[in-house]
């Protein structure tokens, strides 16, 4: 386990996106994985590969309890939580919590949030 290494995973209708940060907050890796057809077992297999490679100590996921996510994606998030290795701390944040946090920095919508993130991490500008 790499103390201080963090992985944020964002499951979606076509697979998932992820970013890996080291203890200094530097991006080690990021990507968008498309699974066709989008099946939870295949997504979990790919997520497990990334987690096993980087061995993060922290996992960040969306809190899906009151979200508009599809049932398949909600189930995937639940399965990710159940499959993580012991010792990995899991933190979940709702969309509203993320929006409220970025609103403190003047970002009120998804585009403005992505702009703020690309200011902090210029290497992500190509993903805008």
PDB file of N, CA and C in Angstrom, residues 55-124:
ATOM      1  N   UNK A  55      -1.835   0.600  -5.753  1.00  0.00           N
ATOM      2  CA  UNK A  55      -2.017   0.299  -4.333  1.00  0.00           C
ATOM      3  C   UNK A  55      -2.281   1.561  -3.494  1.00  0.00           C
ATOM      4  N   UNK A  56      -3.354   2.277  -3.804  1.00  0.00           N
ATOM      5  CA  UNK A  56      -3.650   3.503  -3.059  1.00  0.00           C
ATOM      6  C   UNK A  56      -4.095   3.209  -1.639  1.00  0.00           C
ATOM      7  N   UNK A  57      -3.965   4.209  -0.780  1.00  0.00           N
ATOM      8  CA  UNK A  57      -4.454   4.058   0.595  1.00  0.00           C
ATOM      9  C   UNK A  57      -5.814   4.741   0.770  1.00  0.00           C
ATOM     10  N   UNK A  58      -6.218   5.538  -0.233  1.00  0.00           N
ATOM     11  CA  UNK A  58      -7.493   6.255  -0.174  1.00  0.00           C
ATOM     12  C   UNK A  58      -8.241   6.075  -1.490  1.00  0.00           C
ATOM     13  N   UNK A  59      -9.539   5.819  -1.381  1.00  0.00           N
ATOM     14  CA  UNK A  59     -10.426   5.692  -2.541  1.00  0.00           C
ATOM     15  C   UNK A  59     -11.538   6.724  -2.405  1.00  0.00           C
ATOM     16  N   UNK A  60     -11.751   7.498  -3.469  1.00  0.00           N
ATOM     17  CA  UNK A  60     -12.816   8.504  -3.477  1.00  0.00           C
ATOM     18  C   UNK A  60     -13.857   8.085  -4.511  1.00  0.00           C
ATOM     19  N   UNK A  61     -15.121   8.090  -4.093  1.00  0.00           N
ATOM     20  CA  UNK A  61     -16.245   7.734  -4.963  1.00  0.00           C
ATOM     21  C   UNK A  61     -17.386   8.717  -4.765  1.00  0.00           C
ATOM     22  N   UNK A  62     -18.309   8.704  -5.713  1.00  0.00           N
ATOM     23  CA  UNK A  62     -19.514   9.509  -5.562  1.00  0.00           C
ATOM     24  C   UNK A  62     -20.465   8.819  -4.595  1.00  0.00           C
ATOM     25  N   UNK A  63     -21.055   9.598  -3.704  1.00  0.00           N
ATOM     26  CA  UNK A  63     -22.108   9.079  -2.829  1.00  0.00           C
ATOM     27  C   UNK A  63     -23.379   9.050  -3.664  1.00  0.00           C
ATOM     28  N   UNK A  64     -23.791   7.869  -4.036  1.00  0.00           N
ATOM     29  CA  UNK A  64     -24.871   7.698  -5.006  1.00  0.00           C
ATOM     30  C   UNK A  64     -26.257   7.604  -4.381  1.00  0.00           C
ATOM     31  N   UNK A  65     -26.353   7.640  -3.061  1.00  0.00           N
ATOM     32  CA  UNK A  65     -27.633   7.412  -2.384  1.00  0.00           C
ATOM     33  C   UNK A  65     -28.773   8.252  -2.942  1.00  0.00           C
ATOM     34  N   UNK A  66     -28.559   9.525  -3.147  1.00  0.00           N
ATOM     35  CA  UNK A  66     -29.628  10.404  -3.644  1.00  0.00           C
ATOM     36  C   UNK A  66     -29.322  10.936  -5.036  1.00  0.00           C
ATOM     37  N   UNK A  67     -28.560  10.178  -5.809  1.00  0.00           N
ATOM     38  CA  UNK A  67     -28.163  10.666  -7.131  1.00  0.00           C
ATOM     39  C   UNK A  67     -29.118  10.143  -8.206  1.00  0.00           C
ATOM     40  N   UNK A  68     -28.942  10.676  -9.395  1.00  0.00           N
ATOM     41  CA  UNK A  68     -29.762  10.266 -10.530  1.00  0.00           C
ATOM     42  C   UNK A  68     -29.042   9.209 -11.375  1.00  0.00           C
ATOM     43  N   UNK A  69     -28.017   8.618 -10.820  1.00  0.00           N
ATOM     44  CA  UNK A  69     -27.270   7.580 -11.535  1.00  0.00           C
ATOM     45  C   UNK A  69     -28.176   6.401 -11.877  1.00  0.00           C
ATOM     46  N   UNK A  70     -27.825   5.693 -12.923  1.00  0.00           N
ATOM     47  CA  UNK A  70     -28.581   4.497 -13.294  1.00  0.00           C
ATOM     48  C   UNK A  70     -28.395   3.427 -12.221  1.00  0.00           C
ATOM     49  N   UNK A  71     -29.310   2.487 -12.191  1.00  0.00           N
ATOM     50  CA  UNK A  71     -29.217   1.396 -11.217  1.00  0.00           C
ATOM     51  C   UNK A  71     -27.934   0.594 -11.419  1.00  0.00           C
ATOM     52  N   UNK A  72     -27.509   0.404 -12.687  1.00  0.00           N
ATOM     53  CA  UNK A  72     -26.286  -0.347 -12.958  1.00  0.00           C
ATOM     54  C   UNK A  72     -25.084   0.365 -12.364  1.00  0.00           C
ATOM     55  N   UNK A  73     -25.002   1.682 -12.537  1.00  0.00           N
ATOM     56  CA  UNK A  73     -23.864   2.439 -12.016  1.00  0.00           C
ATOM     57  C   UNK A  73     -23.896   2.473 -10.486  1.00  0.00           C
ATOM     58  N   UNK A  74     -25.070   2.623  -9.902  1.00  0.00           N
ATOM     59  CA  UNK A  74     -25.186   2.577  -8.437  1.00  0.00           C
ATOM     60  C   UNK A  74     -24.694   1.232  -7.910  1.00  0.00           C
ATOM     61  N   UNK A  75     -25.077   0.167  -8.582  1.00  0.00           N
ATOM     62  CA  UNK A  75     -24.640  -1.177  -8.176  1.00  0.00           C
ATOM     63  C   UNK A  75     -23.126  -1.301  -8.319  1.00  0.00           C
ATOM     64  N   UNK A  76     -22.562  -0.736  -9.371  1.00  0.00           N
ATOM     65  CA  UNK A  76     -21.109  -0.778  -9.571  1.00  0.00           C
ATOM     66  C   UNK A  76     -20.389  -0.058  -8.432  1.00  0.00           C
ATOM     67  N   UNK A  77     -20.872   1.109  -8.041  1.00  0.00           N
ATOM     68  CA  UNK A  77     -20.241   1.841  -6.942  1.00  0.00           C
ATOM     69  C   UNK A  77     -20.304   1.015  -5.661  1.00  0.00           C
ATOM     70  N   UNK A  78     -21.438   0.401  -5.410  1.00  0.00           N
ATOM     71  CA  UNK A  78     -21.584  -0.450  -4.219  1.00  0.00           C
ATOM     72  C   UNK A  78     -20.601  -1.619  -4.272  1.00  0.00           C
ATOM     73  N   UNK A  79     -20.457  -2.224  -5.444  1.00  0.00           N
ATOM     74  CA  UNK A  79     -19.545  -3.369  -5.587  1.00  0.00           C
ATOM     75  C   UNK A  79     -18.087  -2.939  -5.454  1.00  0.00           C
ATOM     76  N   UNK A  80     -17.762  -1.740  -5.926  1.00  0.00           N
ATOM     77  CA  UNK A  80     -16.388  -1.235  -5.758  1.00  0.00           C
ATOM     78  C   UNK A  80     -16.073  -1.135  -4.269  1.00  0.00           C
ATOM     79  N   UNK A  81     -17.003  -0.590  -3.501  1.00  0.00           N
ATOM     80  CA  UNK A  81     -16.799  -0.452  -2.046  1.00  0.00           C
ATOM     81  C   UNK A  81     -16.605  -1.809  -1.384  1.00  0.00           C
ATOM     82  N   UNK A  82     -17.340  -2.807  -1.838  1.00  0.00           N
ATOM     83  CA  UNK A  82     -17.264  -4.141  -1.249  1.00  0.00           C
ATOM     84  C   UNK A  82     -16.015  -4.906  -1.660  1.00  0.00           C
ATOM     85  N   UNK A  83     -15.400  -4.496  -2.761  1.00  0.00           N
ATOM     86  CA  UNK A  83     -14.258  -5.247  -3.294  1.00  0.00           C
ATOM     87  C   UNK A  83     -12.894  -4.679  -2.908  1.00  0.00           C
ATOM     88  N   UNK A  84     -12.879  -3.463  -2.359  1.00  0.00           N
ATOM     89  CA  UNK A  84     -11.573  -2.862  -2.086  1.00  0.00           C
ATOM     90  C   UNK A  84     -10.846  -3.614  -0.982  1.00  0.00           C
ATOM     91  N   UNK A  85      -9.544  -3.568  -1.075  1.00  0.00           N
ATOM     92  CA  UNK A  85      -8.675  -4.250  -0.133  1.00  0.00           C
ATOM     93  C   UNK A  85      -8.758  -3.608   1.242  1.00  0.00           C
ATOM     94  N   UNK A  86      -8.628  -4.428   2.253  1.00  0.00           N
ATOM     95  CA  UNK A  86      -8.590  -3.909   3.629  1.00  0.00           C
ATOM     96  C   UNK A  86      -7.448  -2.908   3.744  1.00  0.00           C
ATOM     97  N   UNK A  87      -7.675  -1.867   4.490  1.00  0.00           N
ATOM     98  CA  UNK A  87      -6.653  -0.845   4.672  1.00  0.00           C
ATOM     99  C   UNK A  87      -6.844   0.363   3.775  1.00  0.00           C
ATOM    100  N   UNK A  88      -7.682   0.240   2.760  1.00  0.00           N
ATOM    101  CA  UNK A  88      -7.967   1.395   1.902  1.00  0.00           C
ATOM    102  C   UNK A  88      -9.144   2.153   2.520  1.00  0.00           C
ATOM    103  N   UNK A  89      -8.917   3.417   2.807  1.00  0.00           N
ATOM    104  CA  UNK A  89      -9.985   4.255   3.355  1.00  0.00           C
ATOM    105  C   UNK A  89     -10.872   4.720   2.206  1.00  0.00           C
ATOM    106  N   UNK A  90     -12.181   4.626   2.404  1.00  0.00           N
ATOM    107  CA  UNK A  90     -13.133   5.025   1.373  1.00  0.00           C
ATOM    108  C   UNK A  90     -13.835   6.298   1.815  1.00  0.00           C
ATOM    109  N   UNK A  91     -13.839   7.277   0.930  1.00  0.00           N
ATOM    110  CA  UNK A  91     -14.568   8.521   1.163  1.00  0.00           C
ATOM    111  C   UNK A  91     -15.545   8.696   0.017  1.00  0.00           C
ATOM    112  N   UNK A  92     -16.793   9.064   0.360  1.00  0.00           N
ATOM    113  CA  UNK A  92     -17.818   9.299  -0.654  1.00  0.00           C
ATOM    114  C   UNK A  92     -18.336  10.721  -0.520  1.00  0.00           C
ATOM    115  N   UNK A  93     -18.492  11.365  -1.665  1.00  0.00           N
ATOM    116  CA  UNK A  93     -18.992  12.739  -1.694  1.00  0.00           C
ATOM    117  C   UNK A  93     -20.123  12.834  -2.705  1.00  0.00           C
ATOM    118  N   UNK A  94     -21.184  13.530  -2.318  1.00  0.00           N
ATOM    119  CA  UNK A  94     -22.304  13.722  -3.235  1.00  0.00           C
ATOM    120  C   UNK A  94     -21.961  14.811  -4.245  1.00  0.00           C
ATOM    121  N   UNK A  95     -22.724  14.852  -5.332  1.00  0.00           N
ATOM    122  CA  UNK A  95     -22.542  15.915  -6.324  1.00  0.00           C
ATOM    123  C   UNK A  95     -22.734  17.282  -5.673  1.00  0.00           C
ATOM    124  N   UNK A  96     -23.728  17.370  -4.772  1.00  0.00           N
ATOM    125  CA  UNK A  96     -23.989  18.641  -4.097  1.00  0.00           C
ATOM    126  C   UNK A  96     -22.803  19.072  -3.244  1.00  0.00           C
ATOM    127  N   UNK A  97     -22.153  18.131  -2.569  1.00  0.00           N
ATOM    128  CA  UNK A  97     -20.981  18.469  -1.764  1.00  0.00           C
ATOM    129  C   UNK A  97     -19.847  18.998  -2.644  1.00  0.00           C
ATOM    130  N   UNK A  98     -19.650  18.363  -3.792  1.00  0.00           N
ATOM    131  CA  UNK A  98     -18.607  18.804  -4.724  1.00  0.00           C
ATOM    132  C   UNK A  98     -18.940  20.204  -5.245  1.00  0.00           C
ATOM    133  N   UNK A  99     -20.189  20.397  -5.651  1.00  0.00           N
ATOM    134  CA  UNK A  99     -20.602  21.710  -6.163  1.00  0.00           C
ATOM    135  C   UNK A  99     -20.455  22.790  -5.093  1.00  0.00           C
ATOM    136  N   UNK A 100     -20.858  22.483  -3.866  1.00  0.00           N
ATOM    137  CA  UNK A 100     -20.741  23.456  -2.772  1.00  0.00           C
ATOM    138  C   UNK A 100     -19.287  23.832  -2.520  1.00  0.00           C
ATOM    139  N   UNK A 101     -18.409  22.863  -2.574  1.00  0.00           N
ATOM    140  CA  UNK A 101     -16.984  23.122  -2.354  1.00  0.00           C
ATOM    141  C   UNK A 101     -16.421  24.031  -3.435  1.00  0.00           C
ATOM    142  N   UNK A 102     -16.709  23.712  -4.695  1.00  0.00           N
ATOM    143  CA  UNK A 102     -16.165  24.518  -5.788  1.00  0.00           C
ATOM    144  C   UNK A 102     -16.822  25.888  -5.884  1.00  0.00           C
ATOM    145  N   UNK A 103     -18.030  26.016  -5.368  1.00  0.00           N
ATOM    146  CA  UNK A 103     -18.699  27.314  -5.361  1.00  0.00           C
ATOM    147  C   UNK A 103     -17.916  28.316  -4.521  1.00  0.00           C
ATOM    148  N   UNK A 104     -17.201  27.831  -3.499  1.00  0.00           N
ATOM    149  CA  UNK A 104     -16.348  28.702  -2.688  1.00  0.00           C
ATOM    150  C   UNK A 104     -15.252  29.357  -3.534  1.00  0.00           C
ATOM    151  N   UNK A 105     -14.913  28.733  -4.660  1.00  0.00           N
ATOM    152  CA  UNK A 105     -13.875  29.236  -5.559  1.00  0.00           C
ATOM    153  C   UNK A 105     -14.474  29.891  -6.806  1.00  0.00           C
ATOM    154  N   UNK A 106     -15.788  30.147  -6.763  1.00  0.00           N
ATOM    155  CA  UNK A 106     -16.444  30.831  -7.876  1.00  0.00           C
ATOM    156  C   UNK A 106     -16.886  29.937  -9.013  1.00  0.00           C
ATOM    157  N   UNK A 107     -16.804  28.639  -8.838  1.00  0.00           N
ATOM    158  CA  UNK A 107     -17.220  27.696  -9.890  1.00  0.00           C
ATOM    159  C   UNK A 107     -18.609  27.167  -9.541  1.00  0.00           C
ATOM    160  N   UNK A 108     -19.580  27.470 -10.408  1.00  0.00           N
ATOM    161  CA  UNK A 108     -20.961  27.123 -10.084  1.00  0.00           C
ATOM    162  C   UNK A 108     -21.547  25.993 -10.913  1.00  0.00           C
ATOM    163  N   UNK A 109     -20.895  25.610 -11.989  1.00  0.00           N
ATOM    164  CA  UNK A 109     -21.432  24.521 -12.823  1.00  0.00           C
ATOM    165  C   UNK A 109     -20.290  23.593 -13.240  1.00  0.00           C
ATOM    166  N   UNK A 110     -20.662  22.536 -13.941  1.00  0.00           N
ATOM    167  CA  UNK A 110     -19.681  21.510 -14.308  1.00  0.00           C
ATOM    168  C   UNK A 110     -18.520  22.101 -15.127  1.00  0.00           C
ATOM    169  N   UNK A 111     -18.833  22.984 -16.059  1.00  0.00           N
ATOM    170  CA  UNK A 111     -17.784  23.580 -16.886  1.00  0.00           C
ATOM    171  C   UNK A 111     -16.834  24.432 -16.044  1.00  0.00           C
ATOM    172  N   UNK A 112     -17.390  25.276 -15.171  1.00  0.00           N
ATOM    173  CA  UNK A 112     -16.551  26.124 -14.329  1.00  0.00           C
ATOM    174  C   UNK A 112     -15.709  25.291 -13.362  1.00  0.00           C
ATOM    175  N   UNK A 113     -16.278  24.196 -12.878  1.00  0.00           N
ATOM    176  CA  UNK A 113     -15.511  23.294 -12.004  1.00  0.00           C
ATOM    177  C   UNK A 113     -14.338  22.695 -12.773  1.00  0.00           C
ATOM    178  N   UNK A 114     -14.590  22.255 -14.001  1.00  0.00           N
ATOM    179  CA  UNK A 114     -13.503  21.670 -14.796  1.00  0.00           C
ATOM    180  C   UNK A 114     -12.431  22.720 -15.103  1.00  0.00           C
ATOM    181  N   UNK A 115     -12.837  23.979 -15.292  1.00  0.00           N
ATOM    182  CA  UNK A 115     -11.873  25.060 -15.495  1.00  0.00           C
ATOM    183  C   UNK A 115     -10.974  25.224 -14.271  1.00  0.00           C
ATOM    184  N   UNK A 116     -11.577  25.235 -13.074  1.00  0.00           N
ATOM    185  CA  UNK A 116     -10.806  25.374 -11.833  1.00  0.00           C
ATOM    186  C   UNK A 116      -9.826  24.222 -11.671  1.00  0.00           C
ATOM    187  N   UNK A 117     -10.289  23.017 -11.953  1.00  0.00           N
ATOM    188  CA  UNK A 117      -9.412  21.849 -11.828  1.00  0.00           C
ATOM    189  C   UNK A 117      -8.244  21.960 -12.802  1.00  0.00           C
ATOM    190  N   UNK A 118      -8.504  22.414 -14.042  1.00  0.00           N
ATOM    191  CA  UNK A 118      -7.416  22.525 -15.022  1.00  0.00           C
ATOM    192  C   UNK A 118      -6.446  23.657 -14.683  1.00  0.00           C
ATOM    193  N   UNK A 119      -6.875  24.625 -13.869  1.00  0.00           N
ATOM    194  CA  UNK A 119      -5.943  25.650 -13.392  1.00  0.00           C
ATOM    195  C   UNK A 119      -4.940  25.036 -12.414  1.00  0.00           C
ATOM    196  N   UNK A 120      -5.435  24.123 -11.582  1.00  0.00           N
ATOM    197  CA  UNK A 120      -4.576  23.463 -10.598  1.00  0.00           C
ATOM    198  C   UNK A 120      -3.716  22.388 -11.259  1.00  0.00           C
ATOM    199  N   UNK A 121      -4.314  21.684 -12.216  1.00  0.00           N
ATOM    200  CA  UNK A 121      -3.647  20.600 -12.925  1.00  0.00           C
ATOM    201  C   UNK A 121      -3.655  20.891 -14.418  1.00  0.00           C
ATOM    202  N   UNK A 122      -2.705  21.717 -14.896  1.00  0.00           N
ATOM    203  CA  UNK A 122      -2.689  22.099 -16.316  1.00  0.00           C
ATOM    204  C   UNK A 122      -2.607  20.898 -17.277  1.00  0.00           C
ATOM    205  N   UNK A 123      -2.058  19.789 -16.814  1.00  0.00           N
ATOM    206  CA  UNK A 123      -1.946  18.615 -17.686  1.00  0.00           C
ATOM    207  C   UNK A 123      -3.320  18.037 -18.050  1.00  0.00           C
ATOM    208  N   UNK A 124      -4.361  18.472 -17.353  1.00  0.00           N
ATOM    209  CA  UNK A 124      -5.718  18.004 -17.658  1.00  0.00           C
ATOM    210  C   UNK A 124      -6.466  18.930 -18.610  1.00  0.00           C
TER     211      UNK A 124
END
